[in-house]
CSV table of C-alpha atoms in Angstrom, one decimal:
chain,number,residue,atom,x,y,z
A,22,MET,CA,172.5,104.7,337.9
A,23,GLY,CA,169.3,102.6,337.5
A,24,LEU,CA,168.1,104.9,334.8
A,25,ARG,CA,171.3,104.6,332.8
A,26,SER,CA,171.4,100.8,332.9
A,27,GLY,CA,167.7,100.8,331.9
A,28,PHE,CA,168.4,103.0,329.0
A,29,ALA,CA,171.4,100.9,328.0
A,30,ALA,CA,169.3,97.8,328.0
A,31,LEU,CA,166.6,99.5,325.9
A,32,LEU,CA,169.2,100.6,323.4
A,33,VAL,CA,170.7,97.1,323.1
A,34,ALA,CA,167.2,95.6,322.6
A,35,ALA,CA,166.4,98.2,319.9
A,36,LEU,CA,169.7,97.4,318.1
A,37,LEU,CA,169.0,93.6,318.2
A,38,ALA,CA,165.4,94.1,317.0
A,39,GLY,CA,166.8,96.1,314.1
A,40,CYS,CA,169.0,93.2,313.0
A,41,ARG,CA,166.1,90.8,313.2
A,42,ASP,CA,163.9,93.2,311.2
A,43,GLY,CA,166.3,93.3,308.2
A,44,ARG,CA,166.8,89.5,308.3
A,45,GLU,CA,163.0,88.9,308.5
A,46,ARG,CA,162.4,91.4,305.6
A,47,LEU,CA,164.9,89.5,303.5
A,48,GLU,CA,163.2,86.1,304.1
A,49,GLY,CA,161.7,84.5,301.0
A,50,THR,CA,162.6,83.9,297.4
A,51,TRP,CA,163.9,86.6,295.0
A,52,GLU,CA,164.3,86.4,291.2
A,53,ARG,CA,166.9,88.3,289.3
A,54,THR,CA,165.2,90.8,286.9
A,55,ASP,CA,167.8,90.5,284.1
A,56,ASN,CA,168.0,86.6,284.2
A,57,PRO,CA,164.6,85.0,284.8
A,58,GLY,CA,164.9,81.8,286.7
A,59,GLN,CA,168.0,82.8,288.7
A,60,THR,CA,166.8,83.0,292.2
A,61,VAL,CA,168.1,83.4,295.7
A,62,THR,CA,166.2,82.2,298.7
A,63,PHE,CA,166.8,83.3,302.3
A,64,ALA,CA,165.3,81.1,305.0
A,65,ASP,CA,166.4,80.3,308.6
A,66,GLY,CA,169.8,82.0,308.3
A,67,ARG,CA,170.7,80.1,305.1
A,68,MET,CA,170.7,81.2,301.5
A,69,LEU,CA,170.3,79.1,298.3
A,70,HIS,CA,171.2,80.4,294.8
A,71,ALA,CA,169.6,78.5,292.0
A,72,TYR,CA,170.5,79.2,288.3
A,73,PRO,CA,168.5,78.5,285.2
A,74,HIS,CA,169.6,76.3,282.3
A,75,GLY,CA,171.1,73.6,284.5
A,76,GLY,CA,173.4,75.6,286.7
A,77,LYS,CA,174.3,73.9,289.9
A,78,PRO,CA,172.7,75.5,293.0
A,79,ILE,CA,174.9,76.7,295.8
A,80,SER,CA,173.9,77.1,299.4
A,81,GLY,CA,175.1,77.8,302.9
A,82,PRO,CA,174.6,79.9,306.0
A,83,TYR,CA,175.1,83.6,306.2
A,84,ASP,CA,175.8,86.1,308.9
A,85,VAL,CA,174.4,89.6,309.1
A,86,VAL,CA,177.4,91.9,309.5
A,87,ASP,CA,175.6,95.2,309.4
A,88,ASP,CA,171.9,96.2,309.3
A,89,ASP,CA,171.6,100.0,308.6
A,90,GLY,CA,167.8,100.0,308.2
A,91,ASP,CA,167.9,100.4,304.4
A,92,GLY,CA,169.7,97.2,303.8
A,93,LEU,CA,172.1,94.5,305.1
A,94,LEU,CA,175.7,93.6,304.7
A,95,ILE,CA,175.9,89.8,304.8
A,96,ALA,CA,178.9,87.3,305.0
A,97,PRO,CA,177.8,84.1,303.2
A,98,THR,CA,179.6,80.7,303.6
A,99,LEU,CA,179.3,78.3,300.6
A,100,GLU,CA,179.0,74.6,301.4
A,101,LEU,CA,180.9,72.5,298.9
A,102,GLY,CA,179.9,69.0,297.9
A,103,ASP,CA,182.9,67.4,299.6
A,104,GLY,CA,182.0,68.6,303.0
A,105,ARG,CA,184.3,71.7,303.0
A,106,SER,CA,183.0,75.2,303.2
A,107,LEU,CA,184.3,78.4,301.6
A,108,ARG,CA,183.7,82.0,302.9
A,109,ALA,CA,182.3,84.0,300.0
A,110,ASP,CA,182.6,87.7,299.4
A,111,ARG,CA,180.3,89.9,301.5
A,112,GLN,CA,177.2,91.0,299.8
A,113,ARG,CA,175.5,94.4,300.2
A,114,ILE,CA,171.7,94.1,300.0
A,115,LEU,CA,169.6,97.2,299.7
A,116,PHE,CA,165.8,97.2,300.1
A,117,VAL,CA,164.4,99.3,297.2
A,118,ASP,CA,160.9,98.6,298.3
A,119,ASP,CA,159.0,95.7,299.8
A,120,ALA,CA,159.2,93.7,296.6
A,121,THR,CA,162.6,94.7,295.2
A,122,ILE,CA,166.2,94.4,296.4
A,123,THR,CA,169.6,95.0,294.9
A,124,MET,CA,172.4,92.6,295.9
A,125,LYS,CA,175.9,93.5,295.0
A,126,ASN,CA,179.4,92.1,295.8
A,127,ALA,CA,180.8,94.5,298.5
A,128,LYS,CA,184.3,94.2,297.0
A,129,ASN,CA,183.7,94.8,293.3
A,130,GLY,CA,180.1,96.0,293.0
A,131,SER,CA,178.9,93.3,290.6
A,132,GLY,CA,175.4,92.1,291.1
A,133,GLY,CA,171.8,92.8,290.2
A,134,THR,CA,168.3,93.6,291.0
A,135,TYR,CA,165.9,91.0,292.4
A,136,LYS,CA,162.1,91.0,292.7
A,137,ARG,CA,160.3,89.0,295.4
A,138,ARG,CA,158.6,85.9,294.0
A,139,GLU,CA,155.0,85.3,295.0
């Protein structure tokens, strides 16, 4: 019985470590390749979208719904200026390599490719 519970604890620890790894890998600022200046920054469980040409930045927390090793499924919440918040569509993020991700809306597939900013 002790071996089983030890294995179960090890399995849970490995699963939790996997979630942290994907989130940690995502940390930083990414710039959209087809729209220079459009960035998304992930830091401390929050994301910030900034748009070029005077677009209003949007931000809020996000939850990792799934971490499959090759990418993440996140559920962002947008914080509105009047103190309200709005649950946004889930986003599927795939790690192409250490410097490239794709981020697409999980419902309709819209999105793009982002490069890590130095």
